[in-house]
Coordinates of C-alpha atoms and ligand atoms in Angstrom, one line a residue:
M1 CA 58.7 97.8 166.3
A2 CA 58.0 99.4 169.4
V3 CA 60.2 100.8 172.4
A4 CA 58.5 101.7 175.7
G5 CA 60.1 102.1 179.2
V6 CA 59.7 103.2 182.8
Y7 CA 61.7 105.6 185.2
G8 CA 61.1 105.8 189.2
S9 CA 58.6 102.9 189.9
D10 CA 59.2 99.8 192.3
N11 CA 56.9 98.0 189.0
A12 CA 59.6 99.3 186.7
A13 CA 59.4 96.2 184.2
R14 CA 55.4 95.3 184.9
L15 CA 54.4 98.8 184.0
T16 CA 56.7 98.5 180.9
Y17 CA 55.4 95.2 180.4
S18 CA 52.0 96.7 180.1
C19 CA 53.3 99.6 177.6
L20 CA 54.1 96.6 175.4
Y21 CA 51.0 95.0 175.7
A22 CA 49.6 97.9 174.4
L23 CA 51.9 98.6 171.9
Q24 CA 51.5 94.5 170.3
H25 CA 50.5 96.3 167.4
R26 CA 53.8 97.7 166.2
G27 CA 55.5 94.2 166.5
Q28 CA 54.4 91.0 166.7
E29 CA 57.9 88.6 165.9
G30 CA 59.0 88.7 169.8
S31 CA 59.5 90.9 172.8
G32 CA 62.3 91.7 175.9
I33 CA 62.4 93.9 178.5
A34 CA 65.6 95.1 180.6
S35 CA 65.8 96.3 184.0
S36 CA 68.4 98.1 186.1
D37 CA 68.2 97.8 190.1
G38 CA 71.1 100.0 190.4
E39 CA 73.7 97.1 190.8
V40 CA 72.6 94.9 187.9
I41 CA 70.8 94.9 184.6
C42 CA 69.1 91.8 183.9
V43 CA 67.1 90.8 180.8
H44 CA 64.3 88.5 179.6
R45 CA 63.5 88.4 175.5
A46 CA 62.0 85.7 173.7
Q47 CA 60.1 85.2 170.6
G48 CA 56.3 85.5 170.3
L49 CA 53.6 87.7 171.5
V50 CA 53.5 89.9 174.8
A51 CA 51.0 87.6 176.4
D52 CA 53.2 84.8 175.8
V53 CA 56.9 85.8 176.3
Y54 CA 56.2 86.9 180.1
K55 CA 55.0 84.8 182.6
E56 CA 54.3 85.5 186.1
Q57 CA 57.5 84.2 187.4
V58 CA 59.7 86.4 185.0
F59 CA 59.4 89.6 186.8
P60 CA 60.9 88.5 190.1
T61 CA 64.2 88.6 187.8
L62 CA 63.8 91.8 186.4
K63 CA 64.1 94.2 189.4
G64 CA 64.6 97.9 190.0
K65 CA 63.5 101.0 189.2
I66 CA 64.0 101.3 185.5
A67 CA 63.3 99.4 182.9
I68 CA 62.7 99.6 178.9
G69 CA 61.4 97.2 176.6
N70 CA 60.8 96.4 172.8
N71 CA 58.9 94.5 170.3
K72 CA 60.0 93.2 167.7
Y73 CA 58.5 93.9 163.9
S74 CA 59.5 90.9 161.4
T75 CA 61.6 92.5 158.6
S76 CA 62.9 90.0 156.0
K77 CA 66.5 90.9 157.4
D78 CA 66.9 90.1 160.8
R79 CA 64.3 87.4 161.7
H80 CA 66.0 85.7 164.2
V81 CA 66.2 85.4 167.8
R82 CA 69.5 86.4 168.6
N83 CA 68.1 89.8 167.1
L84 CA 65.2 90.4 170.0
Q85 CA 65.8 93.6 172.1
P86 CA 67.2 95.2 174.3
L87 CA 70.7 94.3 173.9
V88 CA 72.8 94.8 176.8
A89 CA 76.2 95.2 177.3
E90 CA 79.1 96.0 179.4
L91 CA 81.4 99.3 178.4
P92 CA 83.8 101.0 180.2
L93 CA 81.3 103.3 182.0
G94 CA 79.4 100.5 183.2
Q95 CA 76.5 98.3 181.8
L96 CA 74.2 99.8 179.0
A97 CA 71.0 98.5 177.8
I98 CA 69.4 99.7 174.3
S99 CA 66.1 99.4 173.0
L100 CA 65.4 100.8 169.6
S101 CA 62.2 100.9 167.2
G102 CA 63.5 101.9 163.4
V103 CA 66.4 101.4 161.5
L104 CA 69.6 103.1 160.8
L105 CA 69.9 104.3 156.9
T106 CA 73.1 102.7 155.9
D107 CA 75.1 99.6 156.8
E108 CA 78.3 101.4 156.5
A109 CA 78.9 101.8 160.3
R110 CA 78.8 98.4 161.0
Q111 CA 81.4 97.5 158.1
S112 CA 83.6 100.0 159.0
L113 CA 83.4 98.7 162.9
K114 CA 83.9 95.2 161.3
R115 CA 87.1 95.7 159.6
R116 CA 88.4 97.2 162.4
G117 CA 88.0 93.7 164.2
T118 CA 84.7 94.4 166.1
I119 CA 83.0 91.5 166.4
F120 CA 79.0 90.8 166.5
T121 CA 76.7 89.0 167.5
T122 CA 73.6 89.6 165.9
D123 CA 72.4 91.6 163.1
A124 CA 70.8 94.5 164.5
D125 CA 71.4 98.1 164.4
S126 CA 71.5 98.7 168.0
E127 CA 74.4 96.5 168.5
V128 CA 76.2 99.1 165.8
I129 CA 74.9 101.8 167.9
L130 CA 76.2 100.1 171.5
H131 CA 80.0 99.8 170.0
L132 CA 80.1 103.2 168.6
I133 CA 79.2 104.5 172.2
A134 CA 81.5 101.8 173.9
Q135 CA 84.3 103.4 171.7
K136 CA 83.4 107.3 172.6
A137 CA 82.7 105.9 176.4
A138 CA 86.1 106.4 177.1
D139 CA 87.0 109.7 176.6
M140 CA 83.5 111.1 177.8
P141 CA 80.6 111.1 180.0
L142 CA 77.4 108.6 178.8
E143 CA 75.2 111.1 178.0
S144 CA 77.9 112.9 175.3
A145 CA 79.0 109.2 174.0
I146 CA 75.5 108.3 173.1
L147 CA 75.0 111.9 171.6
E148 CA 78.2 112.1 169.5
T149 CA 77.0 109.0 168.7
M150 CA 73.6 109.5 167.2
K151 CA 74.5 112.4 165.5
S152 CA 76.8 110.1 163.7
L153 CA 73.8 107.9 162.7
Q154 CA 71.2 108.9 160.2
G155 CA 68.1 106.8 160.2
G156 CA 64.5 106.7 161.1
Y157 CA 64.3 105.6 164.5
A158 CA 63.5 106.3 168.4
V159 CA 66.3 104.6 170.9
L160 CA 65.9 104.2 174.8
F161 CA 68.9 103.1 176.7
M162 CA 69.4 102.5 180.3
S163 CA 72.2 102.8 182.1
L164 CA 72.5 101.1 185.7
D165 CA 70.6 105.0 187.0
K166 CA 68.9 106.5 184.0
L167 CA 66.9 106.1 181.5
I168 CA 67.8 108.1 178.3
A169 CA 65.6 108.6 175.0
F170 CA 66.4 109.6 172.0
R171 CA 64.5 111.0 168.6
D172 CA 65.9 111.0 165.4
P173 CA 66.6 114.2 164.0
N174 CA 64.2 114.0 161.0
G175 CA 60.9 112.9 164.1
L176 CA 60.2 110.2 161.2
K177 CA 59.2 107.7 164.6
P178 CA 57.1 109.0 167.4
L179 CA 58.1 109.0 170.8
I180 CA 56.4 110.1 173.3
L181 CA 56.8 111.2 177.1
G182 CA 54.3 110.4 180.1
K183 CA 53.9 110.4 184.1
T184 CA 52.2 108.1 186.0
T185 CA 50.2 109.2 189.1
D186 CA 52.8 107.6 191.4
N187 CA 55.2 110.3 189.8
A188 CA 57.1 107.4 187.2
Y189 CA 57.8 108.7 183.9
V190 CA 57.2 106.6 180.9
V191 CA 58.5 106.9 177.4
A192 CA 56.9 105.1 175.0
S193 CA 56.0 104.8 170.7
E194 CA 52.4 105.8 171.4
T195 CA 50.1 107.3 173.8
A196 CA 47.8 104.0 173.7
A197 CA 50.3 102.7 176.0
L198 CA 49.9 105.6 178.5
D199 CA 46.1 105.1 178.7
L200 CA 46.6 101.3 180.1
L201 CA 48.8 102.9 182.8
N202 CA 46.4 105.9 183.5
A203 CA 49.6 107.8 183.0
E204 CA 49.2 111.3 182.0
Y205 CA 50.5 112.4 178.7
V206 CA 53.0 115.3 178.9
R207 CA 54.6 115.6 175.4
E208 CA 56.5 114.5 172.7
I209 CA 59.9 114.2 172.5
E210 CA 61.2 116.3 169.8
P211 CA 63.1 115.1 166.4
G212 CA 66.8 115.3 167.6
E213 CA 66.1 115.9 171.0
M214 CA 67.9 113.6 174.1
V215 CA 66.3 113.3 177.2
V216 CA 68.1 111.9 180.3
I217 CA 65.3 110.8 182.9
S218 CA 67.3 110.4 186.5
D219 CA 66.7 111.1 190.2
S220 CA 67.3 114.9 189.0
G221 CA 64.0 114.4 187.2
V222 CA 63.5 115.0 183.3
E223 CA 66.1 117.0 181.4
S224 CA 65.9 118.0 177.4
Y225 CA 69.9 117.1 177.5
A226 CA 70.5 118.5 174.0
K227 CA 68.9 118.8 170.5
I228 CA 69.9 118.7 167.1
N229 CA 68.2 120.6 164.8
G230 CA 68.8 121.5 161.2
Y231 CA 67.3 118.4 159.8
K232 CA 64.4 118.3 157.8
V233 CA 61.5 117.5 160.3
A234 CA 59.2 115.0 158.3
P235 CA 57.2 112.9 160.6
C236 CA 55.8 109.2 158.9
V237 CA 52.5 109.6 157.5
F238 CA 51.9 106.5 157.3
E239 CA 51.4 106.2 160.9
Y240 CA 48.5 107.6 160.5
V241 CA 47.1 105.4 157.7
Y242 CA 48.2 102.2 159.2
T243 CA 51.1 101.6 161.8
A244 CA 49.6 103.5 164.7
R245 CA 46.8 102.6 166.9
P246 CA 43.2 104.5 165.9
D247 CA 43.2 105.6 169.8
S248 CA 46.5 107.1 169.8
T249 CA 47.4 110.9 169.6
L250 CA 50.5 110.9 167.1
F251 CA 52.2 114.4 166.4
S252 CA 49.9 116.4 168.3
L253 CA 47.1 115.1 166.2
P254 CA 44.4 112.0 167.1
V255 CA 45.2 109.1 164.8
Y256 CA 41.1 108.1 164.9
E257 CA 40.3 111.8 163.7
V258 CA 42.5 112.0 160.7
R259 CA 41.6 108.4 159.5
K260 CA 38.3 109.7 159.4
E261 CA 38.8 113.1 158.1
C262 CA 41.1 110.6 155.3
G263 CA 37.1 109.0 154.6
R264 CA 35.4 112.4 154.0
R265 CA 38.1 113.6 151.7
L266 CA 37.3 110.2 150.1
A267 CA 33.8 110.4 150.0
R268 CA 34.0 113.8 148.6
Q269 CA 36.4 113.0 145.6
D270 CA 33.5 111.2 143.7
K271 CA 29.8 110.2 143.9
V272 CA 29.3 106.5 144.3
E273 CA 25.5 105.2 143.7
A274 CA 25.2 102.6 146.2
D275 CA 23.4 101.0 149.2
L276 CA 26.0 100.8 151.9
V277 CA 29.5 101.4 153.3
I278 CA 31.7 98.9 155.3
P279 CA 35.0 99.0 156.4
V280 CA 37.5 95.8 155.7
P281 CA 38.1 95.8 159.9
D282 CA 40.1 96.6 161.8
S283 CA 42.5 99.0 159.5
G284 CA 39.5 100.5 157.5
I285 CA 37.1 101.6 160.4
A286 CA 37.6 105.1 161.0
A287 CA 37.7 105.7 157.6
A288 CA 34.8 104.1 156.5
I289 CA 32.7 106.3 159.2
G290 CA 34.0 109.0 157.7
Y291 CA 33.2 107.8 154.3
A292 CA 29.3 107.2 155.5
Q293 CA 29.0 110.4 157.3
E294 CA 30.2 112.7 154.2
S295 CA 28.5 110.6 151.6
G296 CA 25.2 110.3 153.7
L297 CA 25.3 106.5 152.8
P298 CA 24.4 104.0 155.6
F299 CA 26.9 102.3 157.7
E300 CA 27.3 98.8 158.4
L301 CA 29.9 96.6 159.8
G302 CA 29.7 93.9 156.8
I303 CA 32.6 91.9 157.5
V304 CA 33.4 90.5 160.9
R305 CA 37.1 90.1 162.1
N306 CA 38.4 87.0 164.3
H307 CA 40.7 88.5 166.4
Y308 CA 41.5 85.1 167.8
V309 CA 43.8 84.2 164.6
G310 CA 47.5 83.3 165.8
R311 CA 50.4 82.9 162.8
T312 CA 50.0 78.8 163.3
F313 CA 46.5 78.3 162.0
I314 CA 47.1 75.2 159.6
R315 CA 45.0 74.8 156.8
P316 CA 42.9 72.3 156.2
M317 CA 43.7 71.7 152.8
Q318 CA 44.9 73.5 150.0
E319 CA 41.8 74.2 147.9
I320 CA 39.5 76.5 149.9
R321 CA 39.4 79.5 148.1
N322 CA 40.6 82.8 150.0
F323 CA 41.3 80.8 152.7
G324 CA 43.9 82.7 153.9
V325 CA 41.8 86.1 154.2
K326 CA 38.9 84.2 155.2
V327 CA 40.6 82.8 158.2
K328 CA 40.4 86.6 159.5
L329 CA 37.7 88.2 158.0
N330 CA 34.2 86.8 157.1
P331 CA 30.8 88.5 155.4
V332 CA 27.5 89.0 157.0
D333 CA 25.7 87.9 154.2
S334 CA 22.4 89.0 155.3
I335 CA 23.8 92.2 155.3
I336 CA 25.6 92.2 152.0
A337 CA 23.4 90.2 149.5
G338 CA 21.7 92.0 147.1
K339 CA 23.9 95.3 148.0
R340 CA 26.2 97.9 146.1
I341 CA 29.0 98.0 148.7
V342 CA 31.4 100.6 148.9
V343 CA 34.3 99.1 151.0
V344 CA 37.2 101.1 152.4
D345 CA 40.3 99.7 153.6
D346 CA 43.4 101.7 154.9
S347 CA 46.1 100.7 151.9
I348 CA 46.9 98.7 148.8
V349 CA 50.5 97.2 148.9
R350 CA 50.2 94.1 146.8
G351 CA 46.9 93.7 146.0
T352 CA 46.1 90.6 147.3
T353 CA 44.3 91.5 150.4
S354 CA 41.9 93.5 148.3
M355 CA 41.6 91.1 145.5
Q356 CA 40.3 88.1 148.3
I357 CA 37.9 90.8 150.1
V358 CA 36.3 91.8 146.6
Q359 CA 35.8 88.2 145.7
M360 CA 34.4 87.3 149.2
L361 CA 31.9 90.1 149.1
K362 CA 30.5 88.7 145.4
D363 CA 30.3 85.3 147.3
A364 CA 28.3 86.9 149.8
G365 CA 25.7 88.5 147.0
A366 CA 27.1 92.1 146.7
S367 CA 26.0 93.0 143.2
E368 CA 28.8 95.8 143.1
V369 CA 32.2 96.3 145.0
H370 CA 33.4 99.8 144.9
M371 CA 37.0 99.7 146.3
R372 CA 38.0 102.6 148.3
I373 CA 41.3 103.2 149.6
A374 CA 42.2 106.1 152.3
S375 CA 45.5 106.5 151.1
P376 CA 47.2 107.0 147.9
P377 CA 48.6 103.8 145.8
V378 CA 52.1 102.6 147.8
L379 CA 54.8 103.3 145.0
F380 CA 57.6 103.3 146.7
P381 CA 59.3 100.7 149.0
C382 CA 59.9 102.2 153.0
R383 CA 63.6 102.9 153.7
Y384 CA 63.0 103.6 157.2
G385 CA 61.8 99.9 158.4
I386 CA 58.6 99.6 157.8
D387 CA 58.5 96.3 155.7
T388 CA 57.1 97.2 152.3
P389 CA 57.9 95.1 149.7
D390 CA 60.2 95.4 146.7
K391 CA 59.3 98.3 143.8
S392 CA 58.2 95.5 141.6
D393 CA 56.2 93.8 144.1
L394 CA 53.8 96.6 144.9
I395 CA 50.7 96.6 142.6
A396 CA 50.5 100.1 142.0
N397 CA 54.0 100.0 140.3
R398 CA 52.9 97.2 137.7
Y399 CA 49.1 98.8 136.9
N400 CA 47.6 101.8 136.3
L401 CA 44.4 102.4 138.3
E402 CA 42.2 100.2 135.7
D403 CA 44.4 97.7 135.9
I404 CA 44.3 97.2 139.4
R405 CA 40.5 97.5 139.2
K406 CA 40.8 94.3 137.2
F407 CA 42.9 92.5 139.3
I408 CA 41.5 93.1 142.3
G409 CA 38.0 92.6 140.7
A410 CA 36.0 95.7 141.9
T411 CA 33.4 97.4 139.9
T412 CA 35.0 101.0 141.0
L413 CA 38.2 101.5 142.5
D414 CA 39.5 105.4 143.5
Y415 CA 42.8 106.2 146.1
L416 CA 43.2 109.1 148.4
T417 CA 45.0 111.9 146.5
L418 CA 48.5 112.7 148.2
D419 CA 46.9 116.2 148.8
N420 CA 43.7 114.9 150.3
L421 CA 46.1 113.0 153.0
K422 CA 48.4 115.6 153.7
G423 CA 45.4 117.8 153.6
A424 CA 44.2 115.3 156.5
I425 CA 46.8 115.9 159.0
N426 CA 47.4 119.7 157.8
E427 CA 51.1 119.2 157.4
N428 CA 53.2 119.6 154.2
D429 CA 56.4 118.5 156.2
C430 CA 55.9 115.0 156.6
C431 CA 57.3 112.0 154.8
S432 CA 55.3 110.1 152.5
A433 CA 57.7 108.7 150.3
C434 CA 56.1 105.3 150.2
F435 CA 53.5 107.2 147.9
S436 CA 55.4 110.0 146.4
G437 CA 59.0 108.2 146.3
S438 CA 60.3 111.9 147.7
Y439 CA 62.6 110.5 150.5
P440 CA 63.5 112.7 153.3
L441 CA 67.0 111.3 154.1
V442 CA 68.9 109.6 151.2
Ligands
AMP501 P1 47.8 93.5 150.5 O1 47.2 92.3 150.7 O2 49.8 93.5 150.1 O3 47.6 94.8 149.6 O4 48.5 94.7 151.8 C1 47.1 95.6 151.7 C2 46.5 95.4 153.7 O5 47.7 94.9 154.4 C3 46.0 96.2 154.1 O6 44.6 95.7 154.5 C4 46.5 96.9 155.2 O7 45.9 97.1 156.4 C5 47.6 96.0 155.4 N1 49.3 96.6 155.5 C6 49.3 97.9 154.9 N2 50.7 98.1 155.3 C7 51.0 96.8 156.4 C8 52.3 97.1 156.5 N3 53.5 97.6 156.7 N4 52.2 95.4 157.3 C9 51.7 94.6 157.3 N5 50.2 95.3 156.8 C10 49.9 96.3 156.3
SF4_502 FE1 56.1 106.1 156.4 FE2 56.6 105.9 153.8 FE3 58.3 107.8 155.0 FE4 58.2 104.8 155.6 S1 58.2 106.1 153.4 S2 58.8 106.5 156.8 S3 56.2 104.2 155.6 S4 55.9 107.6 155.0

C-alpha cells in the first residue's frame, strides 16, 4: 500500500495524485484522495489503477490546500470497494480523514470495539483507528488523541491523518514501513511512502519520518510532535528485495545500489560456467547488472516485458503452455538459443514464476539455465501487510534446495544468503522474518 499527502498547495489534490501515480507499484487494487478546503473534507475513491480512478472532472471537487491519498494493495482479507481509503469521519473535534499503509498486528481492538456496540462499515484497520481516536478526542486535543491511539496499537504501518487544517503523519514505532518528508519549490510539504513520489514533483527530500515519530504540518510549519521510543527498530528488508521502486532511496540507502550489491554478492557465492547473464524484468534487473559486473559475464536483456498487460487479459485457450508468464515476459530467441544462461530474479515465493521462466528459456533454446535469486528462500508469511501465501504454499517450506531446483527445472539454483542480504544493506537490525522466522513484533 502507498500513502501520500500534500500540505500548503492550491493544487494539493493534483500533487497527491502525481505521488500516487509514482507509487502505483505499491498497490493496484484501488485509489483514493481526500482534500480539505478548511471548511469541508471531500473524498474520491474507486477501484482500479490511478490513471483510471481520477478523471479531470474529479479535481474541481477536491478543493483545498491539504490532501491525503492512498493506493490499495490487495490482500485476500479485504478485497472490497468499501475498504478503499482515505476514510473520512465526523469526530467530536470535527472531520478527520485517514490513509493507512500497512496493517495492525491483531484484530483485538476491533473485536473489543464491536463488543461495546461500535458499528463498522469496512474491514479496514484505519476504521478501527478512527473509532479509537473518536473516543479519546472528547477529552483531549486531536494530536494527543492520535498519539495515544497509535501508542496502543502495534503493527507495521505508515499513516496520514487530515483534519480541516492539519496534516498529521505517523510511522510505526518499529519503523517497518517507510515514510518520508519532502518539500516542493513552492514550499508545500509532501509526505509519501517512497522518495520516487517526490521526484515527479521536483520536490526535495527533507528526511525520513522516524520510527514512532508523529509529525504535524500546519500553518505553523512542520513540528515533530512526539516520538515513541523503546521499540526494536526493524525496517522491512523486503522493501529492498522487491517492494520499493529501484529509483527510491529507502532508510537512507538507494534501492538500486542495494539490489546491485545483492547481485554482486550472489555472483561471489559460487562460480558458474555460463555465456550470459539475463534479468527477469523488471524485478531482477539491478541484481543481474551487479551479478554480471562481478562475474565478468556479458549482460543481455534476454527476456522482454510487455508493460501494458492488464489484469483483465482474456486467455484465448487453456492449452497454451506457460501462457500466464508468456503474456508478460517473452524471451529474445536470438540471444538465448544455444547459450548457457544465468537468469537472475529477486525472489521465489510459490515457485511458479521461476518454473515458467526456466521452461520458456529452454523452449527458446537455452542449453543450460542457472537460476540465481537475489534474496534468501521465503520460508515464512509476512505478518506486517505484505501478501504472502500460507506457509504450506511457500515452496521453500515444502522442498529442500535440490528439490526446488528440480521443481523449477533449472540446471543449478542458488539463493542469496541472509548474511549477504543484510551485508548489502549494512544492517543487522531489520525485519527479515519472511526469510528467518524471527518476527520483531509478535
Ligand atoms: P512465485 O511465482 O510465487 O514464486 O512469485 C515470485 C515472483 O513474484 C518473483 O518474480 C517476484 O518478483 C514476485 N513477487 C515477490 N514478492 C511478491 C509480492 N509480495 N507480491 C507480488 N509479487 C511478488
Ligand atoms: Fe518485510 Fe518480510 Fe518483515 Fe514482512 S516479514 S515486514 S515482508 S521483511
